[in-house]
XYZ file of C-alpha atoms in Angstrom:
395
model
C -67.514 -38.385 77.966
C -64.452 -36.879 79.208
C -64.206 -34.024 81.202
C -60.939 -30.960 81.655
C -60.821 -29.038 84.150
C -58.507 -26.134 84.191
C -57.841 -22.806 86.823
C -56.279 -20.047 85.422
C -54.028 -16.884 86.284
C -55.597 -14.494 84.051
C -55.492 -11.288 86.542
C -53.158 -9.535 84.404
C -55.661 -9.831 81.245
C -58.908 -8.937 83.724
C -57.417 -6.242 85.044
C -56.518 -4.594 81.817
C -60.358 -4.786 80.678
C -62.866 -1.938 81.132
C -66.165 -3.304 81.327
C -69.923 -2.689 82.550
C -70.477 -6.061 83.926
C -69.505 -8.498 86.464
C -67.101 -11.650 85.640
C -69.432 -13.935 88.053
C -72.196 -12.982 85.521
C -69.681 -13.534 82.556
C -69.786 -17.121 80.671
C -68.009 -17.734 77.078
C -68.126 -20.619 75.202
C -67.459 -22.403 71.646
C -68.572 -25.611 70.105
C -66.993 -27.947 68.048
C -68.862 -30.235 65.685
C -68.557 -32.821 63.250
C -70.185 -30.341 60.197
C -72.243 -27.625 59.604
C -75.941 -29.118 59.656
C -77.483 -29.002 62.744
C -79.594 -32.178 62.226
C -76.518 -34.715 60.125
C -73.986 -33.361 62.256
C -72.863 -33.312 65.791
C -71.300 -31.351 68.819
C -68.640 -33.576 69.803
C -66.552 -30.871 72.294
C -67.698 -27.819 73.936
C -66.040 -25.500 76.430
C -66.179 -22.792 79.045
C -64.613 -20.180 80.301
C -65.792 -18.469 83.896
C -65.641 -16.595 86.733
C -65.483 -18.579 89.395
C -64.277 -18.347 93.244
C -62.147 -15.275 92.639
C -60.498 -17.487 89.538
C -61.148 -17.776 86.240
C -61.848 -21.352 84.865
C -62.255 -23.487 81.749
C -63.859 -26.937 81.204
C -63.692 -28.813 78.495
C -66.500 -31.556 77.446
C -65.583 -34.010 75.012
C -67.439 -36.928 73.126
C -65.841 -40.038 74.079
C -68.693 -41.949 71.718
C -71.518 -40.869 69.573
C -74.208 -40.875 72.411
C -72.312 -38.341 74.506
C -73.622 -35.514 72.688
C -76.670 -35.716 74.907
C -74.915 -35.400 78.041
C -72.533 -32.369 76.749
C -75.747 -30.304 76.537
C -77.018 -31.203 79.762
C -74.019 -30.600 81.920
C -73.674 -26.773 79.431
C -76.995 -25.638 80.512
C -76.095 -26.447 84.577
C -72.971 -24.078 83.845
C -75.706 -21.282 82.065
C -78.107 -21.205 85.182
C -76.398 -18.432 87.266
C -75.175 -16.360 84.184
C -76.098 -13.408 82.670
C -73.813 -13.207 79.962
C -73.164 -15.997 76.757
C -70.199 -14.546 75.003
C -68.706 -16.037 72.051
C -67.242 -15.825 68.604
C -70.112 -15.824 65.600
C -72.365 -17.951 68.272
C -74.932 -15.460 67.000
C -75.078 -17.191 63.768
C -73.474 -20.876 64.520
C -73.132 -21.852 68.067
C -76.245 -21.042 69.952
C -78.241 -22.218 67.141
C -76.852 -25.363 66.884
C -76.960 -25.785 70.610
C -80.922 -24.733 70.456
C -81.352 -27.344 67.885
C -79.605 -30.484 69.529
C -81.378 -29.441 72.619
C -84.654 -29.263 71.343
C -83.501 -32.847 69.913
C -83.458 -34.389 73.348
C -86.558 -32.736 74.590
C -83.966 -30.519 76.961
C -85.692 -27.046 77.751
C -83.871 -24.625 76.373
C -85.085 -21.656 78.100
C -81.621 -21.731 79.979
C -79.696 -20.106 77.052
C -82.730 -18.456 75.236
C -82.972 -16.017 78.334
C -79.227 -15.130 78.584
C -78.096 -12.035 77.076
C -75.661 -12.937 73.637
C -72.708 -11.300 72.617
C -71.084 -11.868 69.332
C -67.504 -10.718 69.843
C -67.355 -11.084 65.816
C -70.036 -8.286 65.966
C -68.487 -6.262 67.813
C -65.391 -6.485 65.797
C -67.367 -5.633 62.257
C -68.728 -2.677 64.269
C -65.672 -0.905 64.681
C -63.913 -2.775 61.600
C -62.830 1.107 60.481
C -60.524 1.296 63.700
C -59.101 -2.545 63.475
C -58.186 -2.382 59.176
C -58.160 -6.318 59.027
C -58.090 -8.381 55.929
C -60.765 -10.729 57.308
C -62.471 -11.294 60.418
C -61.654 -14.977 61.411
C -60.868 -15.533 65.193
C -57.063 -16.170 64.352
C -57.061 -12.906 62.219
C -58.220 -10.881 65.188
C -56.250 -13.208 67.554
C -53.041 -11.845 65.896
C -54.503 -8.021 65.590
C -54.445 -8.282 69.397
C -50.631 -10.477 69.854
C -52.580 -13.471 71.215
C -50.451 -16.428 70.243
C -51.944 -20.150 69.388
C -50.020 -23.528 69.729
C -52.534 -25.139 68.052
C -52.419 -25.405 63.938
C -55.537 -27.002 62.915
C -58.867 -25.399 61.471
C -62.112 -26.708 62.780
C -62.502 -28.790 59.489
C -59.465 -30.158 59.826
C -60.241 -31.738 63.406
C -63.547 -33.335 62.266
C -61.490 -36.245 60.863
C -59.031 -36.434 63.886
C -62.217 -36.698 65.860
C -63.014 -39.783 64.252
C -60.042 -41.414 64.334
C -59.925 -40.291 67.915
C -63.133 -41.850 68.736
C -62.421 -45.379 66.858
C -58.884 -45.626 68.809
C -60.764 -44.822 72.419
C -63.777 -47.110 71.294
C -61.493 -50.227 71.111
C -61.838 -52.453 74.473
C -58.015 -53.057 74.153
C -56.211 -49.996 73.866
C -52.883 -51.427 74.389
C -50.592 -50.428 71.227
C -53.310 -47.168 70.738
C -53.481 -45.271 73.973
C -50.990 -43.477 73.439
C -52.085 -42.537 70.093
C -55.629 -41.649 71.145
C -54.504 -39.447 74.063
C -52.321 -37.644 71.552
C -55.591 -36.804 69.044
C -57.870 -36.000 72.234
C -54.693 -33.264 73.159
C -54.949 -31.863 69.545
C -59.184 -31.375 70.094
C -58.980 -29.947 73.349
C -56.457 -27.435 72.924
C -58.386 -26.085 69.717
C -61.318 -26.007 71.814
C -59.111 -24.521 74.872
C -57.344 -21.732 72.669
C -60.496 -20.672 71.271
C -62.535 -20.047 74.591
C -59.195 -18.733 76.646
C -58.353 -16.363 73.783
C -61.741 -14.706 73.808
C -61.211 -13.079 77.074
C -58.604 -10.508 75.746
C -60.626 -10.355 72.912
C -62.848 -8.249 75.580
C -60.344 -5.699 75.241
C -62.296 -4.593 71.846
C -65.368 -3.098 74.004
C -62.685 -0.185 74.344
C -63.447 1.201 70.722
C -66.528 1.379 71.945
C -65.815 3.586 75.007
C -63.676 5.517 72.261
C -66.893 5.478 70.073
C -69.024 6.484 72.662
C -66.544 9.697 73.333
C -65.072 8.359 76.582
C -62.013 11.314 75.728
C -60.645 13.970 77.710
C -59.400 17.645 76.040
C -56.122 17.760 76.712
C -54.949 20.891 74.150
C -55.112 21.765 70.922
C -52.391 23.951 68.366
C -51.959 25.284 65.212
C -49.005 24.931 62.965
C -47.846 25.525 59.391
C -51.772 25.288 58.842
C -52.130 22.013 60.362
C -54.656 21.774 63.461
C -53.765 19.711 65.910
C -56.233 18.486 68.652
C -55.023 16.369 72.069
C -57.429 14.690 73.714
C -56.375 11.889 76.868
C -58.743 8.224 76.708
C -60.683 7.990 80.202
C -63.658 6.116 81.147
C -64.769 7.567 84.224
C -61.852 9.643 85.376
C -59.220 6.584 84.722
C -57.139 6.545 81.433
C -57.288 3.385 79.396
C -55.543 2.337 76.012
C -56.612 0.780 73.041
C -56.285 -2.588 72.028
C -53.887 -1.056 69.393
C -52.349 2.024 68.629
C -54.286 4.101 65.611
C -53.382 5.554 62.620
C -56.317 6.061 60.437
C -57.050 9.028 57.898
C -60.213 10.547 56.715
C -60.096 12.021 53.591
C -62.295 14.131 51.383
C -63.600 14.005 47.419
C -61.601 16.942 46.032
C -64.287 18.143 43.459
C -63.206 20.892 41.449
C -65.545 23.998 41.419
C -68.404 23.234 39.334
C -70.920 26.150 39.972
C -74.238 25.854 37.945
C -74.935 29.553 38.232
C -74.650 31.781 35.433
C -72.696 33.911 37.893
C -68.962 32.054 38.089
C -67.326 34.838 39.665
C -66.116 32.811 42.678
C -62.636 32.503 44.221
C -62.670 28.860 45.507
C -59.341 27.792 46.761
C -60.108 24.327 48.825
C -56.462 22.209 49.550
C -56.428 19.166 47.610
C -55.144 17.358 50.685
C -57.782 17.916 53.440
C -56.889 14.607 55.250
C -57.737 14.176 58.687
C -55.644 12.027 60.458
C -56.212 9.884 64.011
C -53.369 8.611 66.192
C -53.474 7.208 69.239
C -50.181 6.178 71.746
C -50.592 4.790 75.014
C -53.775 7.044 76.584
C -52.906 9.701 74.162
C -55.516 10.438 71.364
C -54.549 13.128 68.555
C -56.089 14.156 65.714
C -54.865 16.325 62.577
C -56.269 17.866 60.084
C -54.908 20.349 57.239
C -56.376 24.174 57.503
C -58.218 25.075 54.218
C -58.394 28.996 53.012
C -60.633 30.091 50.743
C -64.258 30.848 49.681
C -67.067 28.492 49.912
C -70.845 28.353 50.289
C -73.566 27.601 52.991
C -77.016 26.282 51.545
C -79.529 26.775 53.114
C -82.017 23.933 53.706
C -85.490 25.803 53.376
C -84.576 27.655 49.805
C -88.662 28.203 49.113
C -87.998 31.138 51.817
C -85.117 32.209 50.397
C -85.050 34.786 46.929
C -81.600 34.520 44.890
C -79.836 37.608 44.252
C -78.007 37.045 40.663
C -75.723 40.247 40.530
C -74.130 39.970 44.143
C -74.567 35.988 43.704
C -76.034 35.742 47.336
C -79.679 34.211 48.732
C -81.160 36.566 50.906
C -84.604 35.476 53.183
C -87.534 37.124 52.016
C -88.126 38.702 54.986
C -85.318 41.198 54.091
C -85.618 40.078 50.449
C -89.114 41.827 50.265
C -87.677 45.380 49.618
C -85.326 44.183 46.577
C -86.414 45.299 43.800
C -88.255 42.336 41.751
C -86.226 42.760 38.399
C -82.782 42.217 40.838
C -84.327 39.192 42.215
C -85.752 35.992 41.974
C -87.062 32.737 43.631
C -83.996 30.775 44.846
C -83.290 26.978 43.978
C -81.759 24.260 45.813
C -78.591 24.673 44.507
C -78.357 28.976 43.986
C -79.800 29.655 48.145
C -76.339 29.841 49.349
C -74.253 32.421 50.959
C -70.009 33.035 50.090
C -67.472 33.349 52.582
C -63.745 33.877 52.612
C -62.415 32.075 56.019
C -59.996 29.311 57.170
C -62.107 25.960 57.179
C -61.487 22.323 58.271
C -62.889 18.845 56.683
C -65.769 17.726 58.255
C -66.449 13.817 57.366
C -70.352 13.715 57.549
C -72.892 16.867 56.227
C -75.333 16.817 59.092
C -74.540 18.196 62.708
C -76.102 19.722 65.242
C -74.776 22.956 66.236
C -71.953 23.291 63.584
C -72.759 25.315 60.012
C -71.498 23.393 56.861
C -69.466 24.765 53.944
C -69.553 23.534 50.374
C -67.220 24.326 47.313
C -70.482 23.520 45.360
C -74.151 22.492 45.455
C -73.160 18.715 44.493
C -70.132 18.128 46.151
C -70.055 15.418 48.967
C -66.977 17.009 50.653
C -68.195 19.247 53.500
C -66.072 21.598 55.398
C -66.897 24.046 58.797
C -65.264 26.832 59.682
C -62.393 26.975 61.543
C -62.682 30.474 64.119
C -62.818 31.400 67.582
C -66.251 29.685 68.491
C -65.323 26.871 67.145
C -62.533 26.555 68.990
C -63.889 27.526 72.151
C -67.069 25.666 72.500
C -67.217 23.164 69.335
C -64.340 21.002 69.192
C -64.886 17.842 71.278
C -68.627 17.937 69.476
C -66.105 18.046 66.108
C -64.280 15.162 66.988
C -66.679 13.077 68.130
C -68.593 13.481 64.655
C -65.295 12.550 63.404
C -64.857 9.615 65.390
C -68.696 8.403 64.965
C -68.331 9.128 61.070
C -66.131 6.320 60.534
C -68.191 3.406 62.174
């Protein structure tokens, strides 16, 4: 088996990341193996990246022979002991299962890495795949989402037969005429290996869409102009600014539905933008979102219509406790789609139907598109709930 050992100057990239845990409690790793099947196939190089004496570190475990396998596990799990933390790159679904399985194959207890908390950077990624727009999910995809550069050039399948050719060349007792051949294939496999546990460290940087997600933002000011609202908010995580990964420029948009009211009464004066785009920038710490201003007439249902009668001449649902003293023959029980109530106002998109404190506007009882009023209390007391329902809608 042979063994790399590497320190590295990574302070720049550490202190750039925002995170809830320690590096001494930080481990990542990724495997490299001869196939897919966990019981034909091998792990014939796995490496490391940690936290160690104020310095991060890699280490490198290669296969020199068949039987080395074995070993690679044993000296892994010795790493694992004092960690808290097993980050990686789809391990979730390839790594850690295949690492379970050879282990259980030489009767090694694997309680080391069933203990350790996992996490799947390619998770994390998918979770907030709204904010990153990427044609695929691949490590070199995000890799270049995030300007990390790679010497290497090979895939994983295309290093399974270098491997082999590797390990006949270093097998031979007389390596004169093929040493230099074989050092140059074990250089190819370790710097795949070394690129992809290195690189995953500024991967980290993607637990900031979560503190974005999560509303780590600051109101900063908001304005209106030419009937475009414009909201500022400033990215902090407990009092300190941070920036994304990348800068943002995403846009929400609604289902224009035309007006198709399925009351007998039609006499409404709906007059909903076709463009009622929000959109979400972000530069540096900066986070700004803007969103067209809609004028018009729409409708509020109410949820609970059984309490609700339907007033056909002034096209209104009124509760019966006022509803009572309506004459019967100028009333009747409301539906689902007639227990609404009109108003005229200025209104912005809102992405998602359900919120807490905010009343939603409809052109009509089956459009998706839902809108809330844009006024004073709104303004005042309802806008970072707003954006954060904006923000949360597209995850």
């Amino acid at each position: 088996m042979y063994t790399e050992e590497t320190k590295l100057d990574f302070k720049n990239i550490s202190d750039n990341l925002i995170l809830d845990f320690d590096f001494n409690d930080m481990i990542f790793f990724d495997i490299e193996t001869t196939g897919l099947s966990r019981t034909k196939h091998m792990i014939y190089l796995l490496g490391c990246l940690f936290y160690k004496d104020n310095t991060w570190q890699s280490i490198n475990w290669l296969a020199t022979c068949l039987e080395d396998e074995e070993q690679i596990i044993k000296e892994f799990f010795n790493l694992l002991k004092d960690k808290k933390y097993l980050i990686h790159y789809n391990g979730n679904s390839f790594d850690i299962p295949f690492v379970q399985s050879k282990a259980r194959k030489y009767h090694i207890d694997t309680n080391t890495i069933d203990r350790i908390t996992s996490i799947d950077l390619l998770r994390i990624c998918r979770r907030y795949k709204s904010f990153l727009n990427l044609p695929n999910y691949q490590l070199t995809t995000v890799e270049k989402f995030l300007n990390i550069n790679r010497k290497d050039i090979y895939s994983g399948k295309e290093l399974i037969e270098k491997y082999y050719d590797f390990i006949k060349l270093y097998s031979l007792d007389d390596l004169k005429g093929n040493y230099e051949k074989s050092n140059e294939l074990k250089e190819i496999l370790l710097l795949h290996n070394y690129e992809d546990i290195i690189n995953m460290l500024p991967l980290m940087n993607l637990y900031k869409y979560e503190l974005l997600a999560k509303g780590n933002i600051v109101y900063d000011s908001h304005n209106i102009t030419e009937n475009i609202l414009q909201i500022n908010y400033k990215l902090k995580h407990n009092g300190m600014p941070y920036t994304l990964p990348n800068n943002l420029n995403l846009t929400i948009g609604a289902n224009t539905n035309t007006n198709t009211n399925t009351n007998t009464n039609t006499n409404t004066n709906t007059s909903v933008a076709p463009n009622s785009n929000i959109n979400i920038t972000s530069t540096d710490d900066t986070l700004t979102i803007k969103m067209p201003i809609i004028t018009g007439e729409l409708k509020h249902y109410f949820d609970n219509y059984k309490d609700y009668y339907y007033l056909p001449h002034e096209d209104t649902a009124i509760h019966k406790t006022v509803g009572q003293y309506v004459e019967k023959e100028y009333r009747e029980q409301a539906k689902a789609n007639n227990c609404y109530i009109k108003k005229t106002g200025q209104y912005v998109y809102m992405p998602v139907s359900t919120t807490a404190q905010l009343p939603i506007f409809k052109t009509n009882y089956t459009s998706k598109d839902t809108y809330i009023e844009l006024n004073e209390k709104f303004l005042t007391n309802e806008l970072s709930t707003y954006v954060l329902t904006v923000i949360t809608s597209m995850l």
